[in-house]
Amino acid sequence: GFNQMLSRIRQLIQEVYESRIRQKQYEMTALRAQINPHFLHNTLDCIKTLCSCNENDLAEEMLDQLVIFYRIGVSKGKSFIPLREELKHIRAYLSILQIRFDDFRFEIHMEEGLEQCVTLRMMLQPIVENALYHGIRPYRTDGTIYVDAVKKEDMVELHVKDDGGGMPEDVLEKINRSLQEPICDYSEKSYNVYGLKNVQDRIQIAYGKNYKIRIETEEDCGTEVIVTIPYEEEHK
């Protein structure tokens, strides 16, 4: 029995070690996706254009939001940050794109009682990006993205909803199959699947297999992505 206990302890230590390694790998993948040279180039190019047109206030606002976006995105390497900072990160990202495109709106709300909640860093940005580039912009020029954080007993639900074109059933089935796969081969997936799978993998490594992404969609009415995580004031 003693030998079996030692063997189990070694196994658990190895599992924790491998889990931490995978978590860091996924974080680095997410960070590389976020620090997109095209996004940075397009943003700086837009700032330059605004300055040349004497739109200095807009250029300053865009630069301020860019600083916030990357500051929170890096967060000194921390894996978990306050939920309010994660939402501030999303607000900066959408503010930059709103100045660039001026063809959509967004609303971000956090329910009272979540001020002390912490969450995974860089969890919502790929979902919000999908909502804009795949949900709204291909279909309309006056859409809205809604981001809401609500508490449900001992859990937190993060809702990202758009009022764009929605998804056909076959596309939704493909995404759901990808989310159910234990190992994601990113090389064979489009970004809207890759980004969601990366987020779900990180969530499940951090919180367990019971926490998943749920997608609700209706063609011509929009798509809603719901992320459920445990309520924590400090990640254990």
mmCIF file of C-alpha atoms in Angstrom:
data_model
loop_
_atom_site.group_PDB
_atom_site.id
_atom_site.type_symbol
_atom_site.label_atom_id
_atom_site.label_comp_id
_atom_site.label_asym_id
_atom_site.label_seq_id
_atom_site.Cartn_x
_atom_site.Cartn_y
_atom_site.Cartn_z
ATOM 1 C CA GLY A 1 0.000 0.000 0.000
ATOM 2 C CA PHE A 2 2.843 2.392 0.813
ATOM 3 C CA ASN A 3 4.512 1.696 -2.553
ATOM 4 C CA GLN A 4 1.199 2.236 -4.336
ATOM 5 C CA MET A 5 0.796 5.567 -2.537
ATOM 6 C CA LEU A 6 4.296 6.689 -3.620
ATOM 7 C CA SER A 7 3.555 5.643 -7.182
ATOM 8 C CA ARG A 8 0.316 7.646 -7.150
ATOM 9 C CA ILE A 9 2.077 10.703 -5.728
ATOM 10 C CA ARG A 10 4.696 10.534 -8.494
ATOM 11 C CA GLN A 11 1.936 10.227 -11.073
ATOM 12 C CA LEU A 12 0.099 13.256 -9.687
ATOM 13 C CA ILE A 13 3.290 15.333 -9.621
ATOM 14 C CA GLN A 14 3.928 14.454 -13.262
ATOM 15 C CA GLU A 15 0.342 15.312 -14.223
ATOM 16 C CA VAL A 16 0.539 18.705 -12.498
ATOM 17 C CA TYR A 17 3.903 19.416 -14.135
ATOM 18 C CA GLU A 18 2.591 18.505 -17.599
ATOM 19 C CA SER A 19 -0.556 20.561 -16.993
ATOM 20 C CA ARG A 20 1.497 23.655 -16.107
ATOM 21 C CA ILE A 21 3.628 23.184 -19.226
ATOM 22 C CA ARG A 22 0.531 22.890 -21.435
ATOM 23 C CA GLN A 23 -0.985 25.960 -19.821
ATOM 24 C CA LYS A 24 2.110 28.019 -20.589
ATOM 25 C CA GLN A 25 2.213 26.695 -24.155
ATOM 26 C CA TYR A 26 -1.408 27.711 -24.721
ATOM 27 C CA GLU A 27 -0.756 31.117 -23.164
ATOM 28 C CA MET A 28 2.171 31.687 -25.500
ATOM 29 C CA THR A 29 0.035 30.626 -28.465
ATOM 30 C CA ALA A 30 -2.683 33.051 -27.390
ATOM 31 C CA LEU A 31 -0.137 35.811 -26.861
ATOM 32 C CA ARG A 32 1.365 35.292 -30.323
ATOM 33 C CA ALA A 33 -2.120 35.477 -31.827
ATOM 34 C CA GLN A 34 -2.836 38.660 -29.897
ATOM 35 C CA ILE A 35 0.431 40.437 -30.688
ATOM 36 C CA ASN A 36 -0.477 40.269 -34.342
ATOM 37 C CA PRO A 37 1.917 42.286 -36.502
ATOM 38 C CA HIS A 38 -0.916 43.090 -38.921
ATOM 39 C CA PHE A 39 -3.100 44.441 -36.120
ATOM 40 C CA LEU A 40 -0.255 46.567 -34.760
ATOM 41 C CA HIS A 41 0.756 47.764 -38.236
ATOM 42 C CA ASN A 42 -2.816 48.679 -39.198
ATOM 43 C CA THR A 43 -3.365 50.493 -35.912
ATOM 44 C CA LEU A 44 -0.171 52.541 -36.202
ATOM 45 C CA ASP A 45 -0.933 53.272 -39.853
ATOM 46 C CA CYS A 46 -4.378 54.517 -38.859
ATOM 47 C CA ILE A 47 -2.839 56.742 -36.154
ATOM 48 C CA LYS A 48 -0.473 58.186 -38.761
ATOM 49 C CA THR A 49 -3.395 58.888 -41.106
ATOM 50 C CA LEU A 50 -5.395 60.562 -38.356
ATOM 51 C CA CYS A 51 -2.431 62.799 -37.504
ATOM 52 C CA SER A 52 -1.969 63.797 -41.155
ATOM 53 C CA CYS A 53 -5.661 64.744 -41.266
ATOM 54 C CA ASN A 54 -5.327 66.797 -38.083
ATOM 55 C CA GLU A 55 -7.566 64.372 -36.192
ATOM 56 C CA ASN A 56 -5.214 64.588 -33.252
ATOM 57 C CA ASP A 57 -7.817 63.815 -30.580
ATOM 58 C CA LEU A 58 -8.782 60.561 -32.277
ATOM 59 C CA ALA A 59 -5.136 59.664 -32.830
ATOM 60 C CA GLU A 60 -4.375 60.271 -29.145
ATOM 61 C CA GLU A 61 -7.388 58.182 -28.080
ATOM 62 C CA MET A 62 -6.321 55.342 -30.354
ATOM 63 C CA LEU A 63 -2.766 55.435 -29.002
ATOM 64 C CA ASP A 64 -4.030 55.437 -25.407
ATOM 65 C CA GLN A 65 -6.178 52.373 -26.087
ATOM 66 C CA LEU A 66 -3.279 50.616 -27.800
ATOM 67 C CA VAL A 67 -1.125 51.106 -24.694
ATOM 68 C CA ILE A 68 -3.899 49.687 -22.478
ATOM 69 C CA PHE A 69 -4.410 46.740 -24.827
ATOM 70 C CA TYR A 70 -0.799 45.605 -24.742
ATOM 71 C CA ARG A 71 -0.205 46.459 -21.088
ATOM 72 C CA ILE A 72 -3.052 44.229 -19.931
ATOM 73 C CA GLY A 73 -2.249 41.621 -22.581
ATOM 74 C CA VAL A 74 1.229 41.159 -21.143
ATOM 75 C CA SER A 75 0.310 41.777 -17.447
ATOM 76 C CA LYS A 76 3.868 40.967 -16.340
ATOM 77 C CA GLY A 77 3.382 37.351 -17.337
ATOM 78 C CA LYS A 78 0.511 36.714 -14.913
ATOM 79 C CA SER A 79 -1.880 33.934 -15.940
ATOM 80 C CA PHE A 80 -4.808 35.295 -13.904
ATOM 81 C CA ILE A 81 -5.917 38.911 -13.715
ATOM 82 C CA PRO A 82 -8.963 40.736 -12.270
ATOM 83 C CA LEU A 83 -12.073 40.299 -14.393
ATOM 84 C CA ARG A 84 -12.441 44.077 -14.615
ATOM 85 C CA GLU A 85 -8.989 44.215 -16.257
ATOM 86 C CA GLU A 86 -9.971 41.513 -18.764
ATOM 87 C CA LEU A 87 -13.039 43.552 -19.700
ATOM 88 C CA LYS A 88 -10.923 46.704 -19.890
ATOM 89 C CA HIS A 89 -8.636 44.826 -22.278
ATOM 90 C CA ILE A 90 -11.631 44.010 -24.503
ATOM 91 C CA ARG A 91 -12.855 47.595 -24.339
ATOM 92 C CA ALA A 92 -9.451 48.851 -25.535
ATOM 93 C CA TYR A 93 -9.403 46.312 -28.375
ATOM 94 C CA LEU A 94 -12.900 47.196 -29.599
ATOM 95 C CA SER A 95 -12.269 50.932 -29.189
ATOM 96 C CA ILE A 96 -9.274 50.678 -31.529
ATOM 97 C CA LEU A 97 -11.281 48.787 -34.150
ATOM 98 C CA GLN A 98 -14.230 51.134 -33.780
ATOM 99 C CA ILE A 99 -12.044 54.130 -34.591
ATOM 100 C CA ARG A 100 -10.609 52.253 -37.588
ATOM 101 C CA PHE A 101 -13.862 51.007 -39.075
ATOM 102 C CA ASP A 102 -16.634 53.154 -37.547
ATOM 103 C CA ASP A 103 -19.234 50.591 -38.644
ATOM 104 C CA PHE A 104 -20.210 48.843 -35.398
ATOM 105 C CA ARG A 105 -20.993 49.545 -31.759
ATOM 106 C CA PHE A 106 -20.266 47.673 -28.564
ATOM 107 C CA GLU A 107 -21.520 47.495 -24.987
ATOM 108 C CA ILE A 108 -19.634 45.962 -22.045
ATOM 109 C CA HIS A 109 -21.217 45.319 -18.643
ATOM 110 C CA MET A 110 -20.058 43.639 -15.447
ATOM 111 C CA GLU A 111 -22.627 42.685 -12.819
ATOM 112 C CA GLU A 112 -22.206 44.055 -9.311
ATOM 113 C CA GLY A 113 -20.464 41.641 -6.998
ATOM 114 C CA LEU A 114 -17.766 40.651 -9.478
ATOM 115 C CA GLU A 115 -15.295 43.369 -8.540
ATOM 116 C CA GLN A 116 -12.962 40.892 -6.782
ATOM 117 C CA CYS A 117 -13.298 38.104 -9.346
ATOM 118 C CA VAL A 118 -10.194 36.938 -11.204
ATOM 119 C CA THR A 119 -10.052 35.198 -14.557
ATOM 120 C CA LEU A 120 -7.674 33.876 -17.169
ATOM 121 C CA ARG A 121 -5.790 36.551 -19.041
ATOM 122 C CA MET A 122 -6.538 36.993 -22.777
ATOM 123 C CA MET A 123 -9.588 34.760 -22.658
ATOM 124 C CA LEU A 124 -12.190 36.922 -24.398
ATOM 125 C CA GLN A 125 -10.253 38.656 -27.162
ATOM 126 C CA PRO A 126 -10.397 35.768 -29.703
ATOM 127 C CA ILE A 127 -14.148 35.417 -29.075
ATOM 128 C CA VAL A 128 -14.773 39.137 -29.524
ATOM 129 C CA GLU A 129 -12.626 39.147 -32.667
ATOM 130 C CA ASN A 130 -14.736 36.353 -34.146
ATOM 131 C CA ALA A 131 -17.930 38.244 -33.295
ATOM 132 C CA LEU A 132 -16.707 41.267 -35.241
ATOM 133 C CA TYR A 133 -14.952 39.732 -38.240
ATOM 134 C CA HIS A 134 -17.154 36.659 -38.740
ATOM 135 C CA GLY A 135 -20.420 37.709 -37.113
ATOM 136 C CA ILE A 136 -21.023 41.357 -37.983
ATOM 137 C CA ARG A 137 -18.791 42.844 -40.669
ATOM 138 C CA PRO A 138 -19.582 40.334 -43.467
ATOM 139 C CA TYR A 139 -23.325 41.018 -43.058
ATOM 140 C CA ARG A 140 -24.010 44.564 -41.881
ATOM 141 C CA THR A 141 -22.450 47.922 -41.128
ATOM 142 C CA ASP A 142 -24.317 48.934 -37.992
ATOM 143 C CA GLY A 143 -24.088 45.853 -35.782
ATOM 144 C CA THR A 144 -23.495 45.694 -32.065
ATOM 145 C CA ILE A 145 -21.330 43.443 -29.893
ATOM 146 C CA TYR A 146 -22.527 42.858 -26.339
ATOM 147 C CA VAL A 147 -20.145 41.610 -23.632
ATOM 148 C CA ASP A 148 -21.691 40.766 -20.276
ATOM 149 C CA ALA A 149 -20.248 39.232 -17.104
ATOM 150 C CA VAL A 150 -22.846 37.811 -14.703
ATOM 151 C CA LYS A 151 -22.625 35.699 -11.562
ATOM 152 C CA LYS A 152 -24.582 32.434 -11.347
ATOM 153 C CA GLU A 153 -24.273 31.031 -7.811
ATOM 154 C CA ASP A 154 -20.608 29.923 -7.506
ATOM 155 C CA MET A 155 -19.865 30.452 -11.206
ATOM 156 C CA VAL A 156 -19.376 33.338 -13.603
ATOM 157 C CA GLU A 157 -20.841 33.437 -17.094
ATOM 158 C CA LEU A 158 -19.174 35.587 -19.729
ATOM 159 C CA HIS A 159 -21.451 36.310 -22.685
ATOM 160 C CA VAL A 160 -20.236 37.627 -26.026
ATOM 161 C CA LYS A 161 -23.158 38.275 -28.354
ATOM 162 C CA ASP A 162 -23.454 39.855 -31.780
ATOM 163 C CA ASP A 163 -26.484 40.711 -33.903
ATOM 164 C CA GLY A 164 -24.852 39.712 -37.184
ATOM 165 C CA GLY A 165 -25.572 36.943 -39.670
ATOM 166 C CA GLY A 166 -25.385 33.940 -37.361
ATOM 167 C CA MET A 167 -24.029 30.556 -38.478
ATOM 168 C CA PRO A 168 -25.479 27.703 -40.548
ATOM 169 C CA GLU A 169 -26.007 24.443 -38.675
ATOM 170 C CA ASP A 170 -23.158 22.656 -40.481
ATOM 171 C CA VAL A 171 -20.668 25.356 -39.439
ATOM 172 C CA LEU A 172 -21.861 25.198 -35.838
ATOM 173 C CA GLU A 173 -21.524 21.395 -35.878
ATOM 174 C CA LYS A 174 -17.957 21.687 -37.171
ATOM 175 C CA ILE A 175 -17.007 24.119 -34.411
ATOM 176 C CA ASN A 176 -18.660 21.963 -31.730
ATOM 177 C CA ARG A 177 -16.801 18.873 -32.966
ATOM 178 C CA SER A 178 -13.525 20.788 -32.756
ATOM 179 C CA LEU A 179 -14.305 21.931 -29.207
ATOM 180 C CA GLN A 180 -14.957 18.336 -28.161
ATOM 181 C CA GLU A 181 -11.607 17.078 -29.432
ATOM 182 C CA PRO A 182 -9.118 16.374 -26.614
ATOM 183 C CA ILE A 183 -6.158 17.595 -28.684
ATOM 184 C CA CYS A 184 -6.397 20.422 -31.163
ATOM 185 C CA ASP A 185 -4.411 20.331 -34.383
ATOM 186 C CA TYR A 186 -4.396 24.063 -35.071
ATOM 187 C CA SER A 187 -2.721 23.744 -38.459
ATOM 188 C CA GLU A 188 -5.898 22.313 -40.014
ATOM 189 C CA LYS A 189 -8.401 24.752 -38.541
ATOM 190 C CA SER A 190 -9.602 28.181 -39.558
ATOM 191 C CA TYR A 191 -8.949 30.961 -37.053
ATOM 192 C CA ASN A 192 -12.533 31.173 -35.764
ATOM 193 C CA VAL A 193 -12.252 27.506 -34.691
ATOM 194 C CA TYR A 194 -8.620 27.791 -33.611
ATOM 195 C CA GLY A 195 -9.266 30.787 -31.369
ATOM 196 C CA LEU A 196 -12.246 29.194 -29.632
ATOM 197 C CA LYS A 197 -10.429 25.893 -29.153
ATOM 198 C CA ASN A 198 -7.403 27.644 -27.682
ATOM 199 C CA VAL A 199 -9.639 29.432 -25.172
ATOM 200 C CA GLN A 200 -11.476 26.262 -24.190
ATOM 201 C CA ASP A 201 -8.246 24.274 -23.793
ATOM 202 C CA ARG A 202 -6.851 26.931 -21.469
ATOM 203 C CA ILE A 203 -10.090 27.048 -19.462
ATOM 204 C CA GLN A 204 -10.155 23.286 -18.989
ATOM 205 C CA ILE A 205 -6.488 23.104 -18.008
ATOM 206 C CA ALA A 206 -7.047 25.853 -15.443
ATOM 207 C CA TYR A 207 -10.463 24.898 -14.083
ATOM 208 C CA GLY A 208 -11.253 21.334 -15.170
ATOM 209 C CA LYS A 209 -13.179 19.491 -17.866
ATOM 210 C CA ASN A 210 -16.582 20.632 -16.596
ATOM 211 C CA TYR A 211 -15.989 24.174 -17.885
ATOM 212 C CA LYS A 212 -16.636 24.619 -21.581
ATOM 213 C CA ILE A 213 -17.645 27.082 -24.252
ATOM 214 C CA ARG A 214 -21.287 27.026 -25.311
ATOM 215 C CA ILE A 215 -22.467 28.527 -28.608
ATOM 216 C CA GLU A 216 -25.989 29.603 -29.504
ATOM 217 C CA THR A 217 -26.700 30.909 -32.986
ATOM 218 C CA GLU A 218 -29.514 31.632 -35.399
ATOM 219 C CA GLU A 219 -29.052 32.609 -39.021
ATOM 220 C CA ASP A 220 -29.750 36.297 -39.711
ATOM 221 C CA CYS A 221 -30.101 36.932 -35.953
ATOM 222 C CA GLY A 222 -26.569 36.584 -34.598
ATOM 223 C CA THR A 223 -24.419 34.392 -32.396
ATOM 224 C CA GLU A 224 -23.806 34.197 -28.656
ATOM 225 C CA VAL A 225 -20.779 32.537 -27.065
ATOM 226 C CA ILE A 226 -21.056 31.723 -23.355
ATOM 227 C CA VAL A 227 -17.964 30.962 -21.286
ATOM 228 C CA THR A 228 -18.482 29.547 -17.794
ATOM 229 C CA ILE A 229 -15.755 29.688 -15.163
ATOM 230 C CA PRO A 230 -15.777 29.276 -11.380
ATOM 231 C CA TYR A 231 -16.035 32.401 -9.266
ATOM 232 C CA GLU A 232 -12.621 32.935 -7.674
ATOM 233 C CA GLU A 233 -11.086 35.884 -5.900
ATOM 234 C CA GLU A 234 -7.725 34.138 -6.071
ATOM 235 C CA HIS A 235 -6.934 31.179 -8.319
ATOM 236 C CA LYS A 236 -6.018 28.121 -6.291
#
